[in-house]
Each structure stands twice: as C-alpha cells, then as structure tokens.
Amino acid sequence: MTIKPKRSLGQNFLLDKNIIKKIAEIGNIKSNDIVIEIGPGTGNLTDSILKKNPKKIFVIEKDYNLAKLLYEKFKNKIIIINKDILKFEPTFFSNEKCIVFGNLPYNISTEILATWITENEKFKSYKKLILMFQKEVAERIVAKTNSKDYGRLSIISNWRLEVKKEFNVSPNAFFPKPKIDSTLLSFVPKKQYFKIKNPKNIEKITKVFFNQRRKMIKKPLGQIFKNADDVVKKLKLNMNLRPQNLSPLNYFEITKEYEDQLIN
Ligand code: SAH
C-alpha cells in the first residue's frame, strides 16, 4: 500500500534513521515499561522503540489507513488504537511505568502538554513525555525568567514537570519536509511541586499578566486583587517589575493567594 501524506493530519514522517534512534534512546526504556506512542504514522519510530523491548506498546493513530498499515507491519507486537488522541481518554496512561512518545502535529503536542499538566485527575502519572514541537514553541516552553520567550507556556510547563530540551531536528529529517524547524523536548513529573488547588488558575492568572506584558505588574495585580497592596507585601513583590521578571514560583504564590481569597 502506498501512503500519500495527508496535510490535514500534519503528516510529516520521520525518515532520518539517526534521529529516530536518538529519540528512542531518550525514553531509556526498561523491560517493565509501557510505551504509548501517539501518531505513529508509518511506524518508523515504533520500530526503534520495539527494539528496546518494553513490556507493551500502545499506539494511537487517527488515520484509519495508517492504522491498517501498522497492523500489517507489526501484527500483534503492538496494540493499535485507531482514535483521535484529543477525543480519547486514555485512563490507563496513569501509570508510573508509562513512557509517552509523540512526533505529532505541533498544535496537538501543545494541546496534549496543556491537558496533561492541568488535568491532573485524569493523568495522574507517567514516567516521561517525549514530544516534538515547532522550534519557536519549544523555546517558549523552556524559556527562563527575564528572557524574551518567557511567558505562560514556560510557567505552566514548569509547574509540575521538569522540562528538558533534547535537540533540534532539521526539516531534512522528514518527508515531506516541513517549512519549519522542530525541537524535541522531554518532560518528567517533579516529585514535589507547589500545591495549587486548580491548575487552571495558573492559566487564568498568567493570562492576566501576560496579556499586558509591557505593563508593570501593579496593573494586573490590581485587576486580580482588591487588596493588591497587602498581597505585594506578603509575597514581597516589587511593583515596578514587569510580568517577564517574575519567577514561576512568584506566579504559583500569586495563584495560591488568589485561590485562598476565593474561599474566604
Ligand atoms: N510519528 C510518525 C508520524 C509523524 S506524522 C513519524 O515520526 O514518522 C504525525 C502523525 O500523527 C500522523 O500519522 C497523523 O495521522 C497522526 N495524527 C494527527 N493528528 C492526530 C490525532 N489527533 N490523534 C492521533 N494521531 C494523530
């Protein structure tokens, strides 16, 4: 069967064998690990993962033709789920032995990341996430305080995940070639992280700040709190700073203060 890549499903298949091998290595897969690969496509990365002998491999592929092709190629060596990852609630993922790989359409990587951080009831645990992003988005995710790329994505990703930039991937590694550069990131859940009741509140708070990223933080603080002056004193914030100068911890503390005030 010949496969004509579907642009609507963001199909850019990885062909570069060295890159594929390097991605599989990052999983550091042990014999009792369960691997989940999202958007396996024609199964090139799946092949490399299989060689690491995990306990089980689940793949989730939206394209029916590709799911069929994968079945012909791998038979019962892998478990194929022909579903859209955004509409599928894979509760069995909640497992400390799960390693998740995804070389996916970039918008889907970002959405998965956001969901798997903020909906922690659904996805209680996993060992590692390994996802491909558009290079510019990856830079925003790993950005440090005070840098131009620092913002909501960096803060939210940092909340309960240890984020690591693995490497950049050139368009030449794919067929068809995408127009942009890609970057592979990995995410490992932190053992300890700042307790927030509802992580959606981190999104809410950072949105208020970064929607006006050039303004001093006095303004967003005033919008969020009636008693902004007290909050500033309590959290030892400097009113003359701008949103990009506050650390992730500052934002988590502001979020907690907001949550505490909601209750009282
Ligand atoms: N990982 C493969 C394929 C990359 S192309 C490789 O590296 O070669 C992206 C793949 O994601 C395609 O196979 C596409 O069909 C699949 N895909 C796109 N949207 C998806 C979704 N919402 N759920 C599951 N798979 C999806």
mmCIF file of C-alpha atoms and ligand atoms in Angstrom:
data_model
loop_
_atom_site.group_PDB
_atom_site.id
_atom_site.type_symbol
_atom_site.label_atom_id
_atom_site.label_comp_id
_atom_site.label_asym_id
_atom_site.label_seq_id
_atom_site.Cartn_x
_atom_site.Cartn_y
_atom_site.Cartn_z
ATOM 1 C CA MET A 1 0.000 0.000 0.000
ATOM 2 C CA THR A 2 1.395 3.414 -0.891
ATOM 3 C CA ILE A 3 0.749 6.218 1.545
ATOM 4 C CA LYS A 4 0.058 9.724 0.376
ATOM 5 C CA PRO A 5 0.820 12.031 3.311
ATOM 6 C CA LYS A 6 -2.251 13.945 4.471
ATOM 7 C CA ARG A 7 -1.545 17.556 5.168
ATOM 8 C CA SER A 8 -4.760 17.877 7.195
ATOM 9 C CA LEU A 9 -3.346 15.407 9.740
ATOM 10 C CA GLY A 10 0.065 17.075 9.811
ATOM 11 C CA GLN A 11 1.718 14.043 8.316
ATOM 12 C CA ASN A 12 5.455 14.596 8.095
ATOM 13 C CA PHE A 13 7.087 11.256 8.587
ATOM 14 C CA LEU A 14 10.499 10.909 10.184
ATOM 15 C CA LEU A 15 12.929 9.219 7.849
ATOM 16 C CA ASP A 16 16.345 10.048 9.327
ATOM 17 C CA LYS A 17 17.468 6.820 10.995
ATOM 18 C CA ASN A 18 19.920 8.505 13.365
ATOM 19 C CA ILE A 19 17.303 10.920 14.647
ATOM 20 C CA ILE A 20 14.794 8.102 15.077
ATOM 21 C CA LYS A 21 17.338 6.095 17.059
ATOM 22 C CA LYS A 22 18.206 9.097 19.215
ATOM 23 C CA ILE A 23 14.529 9.706 20.037
ATOM 24 C CA ALA A 24 14.021 6.092 21.097
ATOM 25 C CA GLU A 25 17.162 6.306 23.298
ATOM 26 C CA ILE A 26 15.745 9.270 25.222
ATOM 27 C CA GLY A 27 12.998 7.018 26.553
ATOM 28 C CA ASN A 28 15.593 4.999 28.466
ATOM 29 C CA ILE A 29 13.115 2.150 28.172
ATOM 30 C CA LYS A 30 13.273 -0.697 30.696
ATOM 31 C CA SER A 31 11.754 -4.150 30.273
ATOM 32 C CA ASN A 32 8.769 -3.454 32.516
ATOM 33 C CA ASP A 33 7.910 -0.059 30.991
ATOM 34 C CA ILE A 34 4.771 0.531 28.964
ATOM 35 C CA VAL A 35 5.193 2.727 25.923
ATOM 36 C CA ILE A 36 2.475 4.830 24.375
ATOM 37 C CA GLU A 37 3.181 6.333 21.014
ATOM 38 C CA ILE A 38 0.801 8.961 19.741
ATOM 39 C CA GLY A 39 0.608 9.473 15.979
ATOM 40 C CA PRO A 40 2.938 6.622 14.953
ATOM 41 C CA GLY A 41 2.354 7.255 11.248
ATOM 42 C CA THR A 42 4.131 4.604 9.204
ATOM 43 C CA GLY A 43 5.806 3.190 12.302
ATOM 44 C CA ASN A 44 9.432 4.218 11.867
ATOM 45 C CA LEU A 45 9.847 5.330 15.463
ATOM 46 C CA THR A 46 7.679 2.409 16.610
ATOM 47 C CA ASP A 47 10.251 0.061 15.075
ATOM 48 C CA SER A 48 13.071 1.630 17.074
ATOM 49 C CA ILE A 49 11.005 1.546 20.260
ATOM 50 C CA LEU A 50 10.224 -2.146 19.737
ATOM 51 C CA LYS A 51 13.939 -2.889 19.645
ATOM 52 C CA LYS A 52 14.175 -1.620 23.237
ATOM 53 C CA ASN A 53 11.822 -4.411 24.329
ATOM 54 C CA PRO A 54 9.316 -2.617 26.544
ATOM 55 C CA LYS A 55 6.641 -4.697 28.243
ATOM 56 C CA LYS A 56 3.933 -3.338 25.932
ATOM 57 C CA ILE A 57 3.444 -0.734 23.230
ATOM 58 C CA PHE A 58 0.165 1.041 22.598
ATOM 59 C CA VAL A 59 -0.093 3.284 19.572
ATOM 60 C CA ILE A 60 -2.849 5.807 18.969
ATOM 61 C CA GLU A 61 -3.282 6.769 15.330
ATOM 62 C CA LYS A 62 -6.177 8.794 13.972
ATOM 63 C CA ASP A 63 -5.727 7.851 10.309
ATOM 64 C CA TYR A 64 -7.521 4.589 9.542
ATOM 65 C CA ASN A 65 -5.295 3.759 6.547
ATOM 66 C CA LEU A 66 -2.187 4.139 8.674
ATOM 67 C CA ALA A 67 -3.699 2.088 11.492
ATOM 68 C CA LYS A 68 -4.305 -0.685 8.947
ATOM 69 C CA LEU A 69 -0.791 -0.399 7.589
ATOM 70 C CA LEU A 70 0.604 -0.589 11.122
ATOM 71 C CA TYR A 71 -1.364 -3.754 11.729
ATOM 72 C CA GLU A 72 0.042 -5.351 8.589
ATOM 73 C CA LYS A 73 3.537 -4.338 9.611
ATOM 74 C CA PHE A 74 3.527 -5.193 13.315
ATOM 75 C CA LYS A 75 0.601 -7.621 13.794
ATOM 76 C CA ASN A 76 0.201 -8.323 17.491
ATOM 77 C CA LYS A 77 3.575 -6.923 18.561
ATOM 78 C CA ILE A 78 1.828 -3.641 19.328
ATOM 79 C CA ILE A 79 -1.684 -2.628 20.357
ATOM 80 C CA ILE A 80 -3.193 -0.260 17.821
ATOM 81 C CA ILE A 81 -5.905 2.193 18.794
ATOM 82 C CA ASN A 82 -7.453 3.945 15.791
ATOM 83 C CA LYS A 83 -8.613 7.111 17.567
ATOM 84 C CA ASP A 84 -8.113 10.841 17.801
ATOM 85 C CA ILE A 85 -5.939 11.498 20.868
ATOM 86 C CA LEU A 86 -7.873 14.686 21.618
ATOM 87 C CA LYS A 87 -11.135 12.759 21.886
ATOM 88 C CA PHE A 88 -9.808 9.733 23.661
ATOM 89 C CA GLU A 89 -9.475 9.447 27.414
ATOM 90 C CA PRO A 90 -6.694 7.025 27.954
ATOM 91 C CA THR A 91 -7.062 6.457 31.672
ATOM 92 C CA PHE A 92 -4.698 3.526 31.533
ATOM 93 C CA PHE A 93 -1.940 6.046 30.874
ATOM 94 C CA SER A 94 -1.989 6.941 34.527
ATOM 95 C CA ASN A 95 0.863 4.743 35.348
ATOM 96 C CA GLU A 96 4.349 5.406 36.605
ATOM 97 C CA LYS A 97 5.705 2.950 34.105
ATOM 98 C CA CYS A 98 4.336 4.806 31.092
ATOM 99 C CA ILE A 99 6.643 6.481 28.649
ATOM 100 C CA VAL A 100 4.820 8.564 26.063
ATOM 101 C CA PHE A 101 6.286 9.430 22.673
ATOM 102 C CA GLY A 102 4.733 11.761 20.144
ATOM 103 C CA ASN A 103 6.093 13.138 16.950
ATOM 104 C CA LEU A 104 2.795 14.775 16.214
ATOM 105 C CA PRO A 105 1.317 17.799 14.518
ATOM 106 C CA TYR A 106 2.709 20.659 16.595
ATOM 107 C CA ASN A 107 -0.617 22.109 17.689
ATOM 108 C CA ILE A 108 -1.537 18.713 19.070
ATOM 109 C CA SER A 109 1.711 18.453 21.058
ATOM 110 C CA THR A 110 0.910 21.773 22.708
ATOM 111 C CA GLU A 111 -2.645 20.747 23.480
ATOM 112 C CA ILE A 112 -1.546 17.420 24.950
ATOM 113 C CA LEU A 113 1.013 19.166 27.077
ATOM 114 C CA ALA A 114 -1.534 21.651 28.395
ATOM 115 C CA THR A 115 -4.106 18.955 29.137
ATOM 116 C CA TRP A 116 -1.691 16.591 30.784
ATOM 117 C CA ILE A 117 -0.426 19.256 33.093
ATOM 118 C CA THR A 118 -3.643 20.896 34.091
ATOM 119 C CA GLU A 119 -5.996 17.935 34.264
ATOM 120 C CA ASN A 120 -4.053 16.025 36.806
ATOM 121 C CA GLU A 121 -7.038 13.971 37.880
ATOM 122 C CA LYS A 122 -7.170 12.265 34.524
ATOM 123 C CA PHE A 123 -3.485 11.792 34.056
ATOM 124 C CA LYS A 124 -2.127 11.109 37.468
ATOM 125 C CA SER A 125 1.284 9.962 36.498
ATOM 126 C CA TYR A 126 3.656 8.962 33.798
ATOM 127 C CA LYS A 127 7.360 8.380 33.785
ATOM 128 C CA LYS A 128 8.256 10.595 30.881
ATOM 129 C CA LEU A 129 6.723 12.525 27.976
ATOM 130 C CA ILE A 130 8.786 12.955 24.827
ATOM 131 C CA LEU A 131 7.196 15.345 22.350
ATOM 132 C CA MET A 132 8.188 17.173 19.188
ATOM 133 C CA PHE A 133 7.386 20.894 18.873
ATOM 134 C CA GLN A 134 7.865 23.686 16.444
ATOM 135 C CA LYS A 135 11.247 25.150 17.455
ATOM 136 C CA GLU A 136 9.843 28.558 18.440
ATOM 137 C CA VAL A 137 7.206 26.982 20.685
ATOM 138 C CA ALA A 138 9.824 24.737 22.308
ATOM 139 C CA GLU A 139 11.894 27.840 23.053
ATOM 140 C CA ARG A 140 8.925 29.396 24.827
ATOM 141 C CA ILE A 141 8.366 26.264 26.873
ATOM 142 C CA VAL A 142 11.970 26.053 28.118
ATOM 143 C CA ALA A 143 12.473 29.832 28.457
ATOM 144 C CA LYS A 144 13.866 31.215 31.708
ATOM 145 C CA THR A 145 12.645 34.245 33.645
ATOM 146 C CA ASN A 146 13.733 37.623 32.164
ATOM 147 C CA SER A 147 14.135 36.260 28.640
ATOM 148 C CA LYS A 148 12.030 37.397 25.703
ATOM 149 C CA ASP A 149 10.460 33.963 25.183
ATOM 150 C CA TYR A 150 9.458 33.613 28.836
ATOM 151 C CA GLY A 151 5.719 33.553 29.403
ATOM 152 C CA ARG A 152 2.634 31.498 30.142
ATOM 153 C CA LEU A 153 3.864 28.341 28.467
ATOM 154 C CA SER A 154 7.147 28.365 30.405
ATOM 155 C CA ILE A 155 5.422 28.930 33.734
ATOM 156 C CA ILE A 156 2.679 26.372 33.271
ATOM 157 C CA SER A 157 5.039 23.696 31.937
ATOM 158 C CA ASN A 158 7.367 24.280 34.856
ATOM 159 C CA TRP A 159 4.726 23.776 37.459
ATOM 160 C CA ARG A 160 4.838 20.036 37.861
ATOM 161 C CA LEU A 161 7.208 18.968 35.145
ATOM 162 C CA GLU A 162 10.961 19.013 34.782
ATOM 163 C CA VAL A 163 11.387 20.253 31.223
ATOM 164 C CA LYS A 164 14.407 19.409 29.097
ATOM 165 C CA LYS A 165 15.403 20.462 25.625
ATOM 166 C CA GLU A 166 16.762 17.363 23.899
ATOM 167 C CA PHE A 167 17.767 18.522 20.413
ATOM 168 C CA ASN A 168 16.684 20.386 17.288
ATOM 169 C CA VAL A 169 15.580 18.458 14.232
ATOM 170 C CA SER A 170 16.053 19.875 10.756
ATOM 171 C CA PRO A 171 13.276 19.749 8.149
ATOM 172 C CA ASN A 172 15.515 17.370 6.167
ATOM 173 C CA ALA A 173 14.803 14.571 8.642
ATOM 174 C CA PHE A 174 11.170 14.415 7.486
ATOM 175 C CA PHE A 175 9.151 13.515 4.434
ATOM 176 C CA PRO A 176 7.511 15.657 3.257
ATOM 177 C CA LYS A 177 9.833 18.388 4.550
ATOM 178 C CA PRO A 178 8.044 20.797 6.892
ATOM 179 C CA LYS A 179 8.689 24.513 6.404
ATOM 180 C CA ILE A 180 9.880 24.975 9.976
ATOM 181 C CA ASP A 181 12.499 23.633 12.373
ATOM 182 C CA SER A 182 11.497 21.251 15.113
ATOM 183 C CA THR A 183 12.732 20.645 18.641
ATOM 184 C CA LEU A 184 12.323 17.546 20.765
ATOM 185 C CA LEU A 185 11.511 18.152 24.416
ATOM 186 C CA SER A 186 11.154 15.739 27.299
ATOM 187 C CA PHE A 187 9.107 16.153 30.480
ATOM 188 C CA VAL A 188 9.453 14.275 33.747
ATOM 189 C CA PRO A 189 6.965 14.789 36.595
ATOM 190 C CA LYS A 190 8.509 16.534 39.599
ATOM 191 C CA LYS A 191 8.452 14.596 42.853
ATOM 192 C CA GLN A 192 7.495 17.740 44.662
ATOM 193 C CA TYR A 193 5.708 20.715 43.275
ATOM 194 C CA PHE A 194 3.915 23.801 44.540
ATOM 195 C CA LYS A 195 0.397 22.880 45.665
ATOM 196 C CA ILE A 196 -2.317 24.612 43.671
ATOM 197 C CA LYS A 197 -5.961 23.588 44.061
ATOM 198 C CA ASN A 198 -6.908 24.052 40.456
ATOM 199 C CA PRO A 199 -4.080 24.388 37.940
ATOM 200 C CA LYS A 200 -6.465 26.164 35.560
ATOM 201 C CA ASN A 201 -5.996 29.108 37.911
ATOM 202 C CA ILE A 202 -2.319 29.301 36.907
ATOM 203 C CA GLU A 203 -3.531 29.735 33.333
ATOM 204 C CA LYS A 204 -6.022 32.344 34.421
ATOM 205 C CA ILE A 205 -3.558 34.377 36.467
ATOM 206 C CA THR A 206 -0.714 34.248 33.930
ATOM 207 C CA LYS A 207 -3.156 35.300 31.227
ATOM 208 C CA VAL A 208 -3.995 38.494 33.102
ATOM 209 C CA PHE A 209 -0.279 39.300 33.463
ATOM 210 C CA PHE A 210 0.972 38.380 30.022
ATOM 211 C CA ASN A 211 -1.903 39.959 28.112
ATOM 212 C CA GLN A 212 -0.181 43.182 29.087
ATOM 213 C CA ARG A 213 3.416 42.055 29.161
ATOM 214 C CA ARG A 214 4.886 45.521 28.820
ATOM 215 C CA LYS A 215 2.984 46.979 31.752
ATOM 216 C CA MET A 216 4.312 46.986 35.295
ATOM 217 C CA ILE A 217 2.796 44.269 37.454
ATOM 218 C CA LYS A 218 0.965 46.830 39.537
ATOM 219 C CA LYS A 219 -1.783 46.864 36.922
ATOM 220 C CA PRO A 220 -2.591 43.124 36.664
ATOM 221 C CA LEU A 221 -2.275 42.743 40.428
ATOM 222 C CA GLY A 222 -4.853 45.481 40.866
ATOM 223 C CA GLN A 223 -7.166 43.665 38.479
ATOM 224 C CA ILE A 224 -6.867 40.374 40.321
ATOM 225 C CA PHE A 225 -6.891 41.531 43.961
ATOM 226 C CA LYS A 226 -8.919 44.129 45.832
ATOM 227 C CA ASN A 227 -6.143 44.205 48.410
ATOM 228 C CA ALA A 228 -3.243 44.256 45.936
ATOM 229 C CA ASP A 229 -1.039 46.242 48.335
ATOM 230 C CA ASP A 230 -1.323 43.573 51.031
ATOM 231 C CA VAL A 231 -0.565 40.815 48.548
ATOM 232 C CA VAL A 232 2.524 42.666 47.329
ATOM 233 C CA LYS A 233 3.786 42.984 50.890
ATOM 234 C CA LYS A 234 3.009 39.419 51.808
ATOM 235 C CA LEU A 235 4.656 37.957 48.705
ATOM 236 C CA LYS A 236 7.490 40.539 48.737
ATOM 237 C CA LEU A 237 6.889 41.610 45.149
ATOM 238 C CA ASN A 238 8.355 44.671 43.522
ATOM 239 C CA MET A 239 5.545 46.655 41.869
ATOM 240 C CA ASN A 240 7.893 48.147 39.285
ATOM 241 C CA LEU A 241 8.723 44.817 37.693
ATOM 242 C CA ARG A 242 7.137 43.547 34.501
ATOM 243 C CA PRO A 243 5.490 40.154 34.007
ATOM 244 C CA GLN A 244 8.590 38.599 32.483
ATOM 245 C CA ASN A 245 10.649 39.451 35.596
ATOM 246 C CA LEU A 246 8.606 37.304 37.965
ATOM 247 C CA SER A 247 9.755 33.732 38.543
ATOM 248 C CA PRO A 248 7.456 30.723 38.114
ATOM 249 C CA LEU A 249 7.405 30.470 41.917
ATOM 250 C CA ASN A 250 6.141 34.071 42.138
ATOM 251 C CA TYR A 251 3.268 33.111 39.840
ATOM 252 C CA PHE A 252 2.440 29.984 41.826
ATOM 253 C CA GLU A 253 2.356 32.048 45.017
ATOM 254 C CA ILE A 254 0.111 34.641 43.406
ATOM 255 C CA THR A 255 -2.177 31.840 42.195
ATOM 256 C CA LYS A 256 -2.338 30.341 45.683
ATOM 257 C CA GLU A 257 -3.184 33.711 47.179
ATOM 258 C CA TYR A 258 -5.957 34.071 44.596
ATOM 259 C CA GLU A 259 -7.325 30.632 45.452
ATOM 260 C CA ASP A 260 -7.203 31.324 49.190
ATOM 261 C CA GLN A 261 -9.133 34.546 48.716
ATOM 262 C CA LEU A 262 -11.774 32.762 46.628
ATOM 263 C CA ILE A 263 -12.553 30.547 49.585
ATOM 264 C CA ASN A 264 -12.506 33.145 52.347
HETATM 265 N N1 SAH B 1 5.412 9.733 14.395
HETATM 266 C C1 SAH B 1 5.469 9.414 12.977
HETATM 267 C C2 SAH B 1 4.439 10.199 12.154
HETATM 268 C C3 SAH B 1 4.513 11.697 12.248
HETATM 269 S S1 SAH B 1 3.258 12.482 11.305
HETATM 270 C C4 SAH B 1 6.879 9.676 12.470
HETATM 271 O O1 SAH B 1 7.652 10.257 13.193
HETATM 272 O O2 SAH B 1 7.184 9.303 11.354
HETATM 273 C C5 SAH B 1 2.000 12.788 12.533
HETATM 274 C C6 SAH B 1 1.130 11.580 12.780
HETATM 275 O O3 SAH B 1 0.135 11.924 13.743
HETATM 276 C C7 SAH B 1 0.384 11.114 11.561
HETATM 277 O O4 SAH B 1 0.476 9.720 11.471
HETATM 278 C C8 SAH B 1 -1.067 11.545 11.812
HETATM 279 O O5 SAH B 1 -2.009 10.744 11.163
HETATM 280 C C9 SAH B 1 -1.144 11.436 13.315
HETATM 281 N N2 SAH B 1 -2.172 12.264 13.942
HETATM 282 C C10 SAH B 1 -2.504 13.537 13.605
HETATM 283 N N3 SAH B 1 -3.462 14.007 14.418
HETATM 284 C C11 SAH B 1 -3.721 13.013 15.313
HETATM 285 C C12 SAH B 1 -4.639 12.904 16.414
HETATM 286 N N4 SAH B 1 -5.432 13.898 16.758
HETATM 287 N N5 SAH B 1 -4.666 11.737 17.117
HETATM 288 C C13 SAH B 1 -3.845 10.713 16.776
HETATM 289 N N6 SAH B 1 -2.979 10.768 15.749
HETATM 290 C C14 SAH B 1 -2.911 11.902 15.022
#
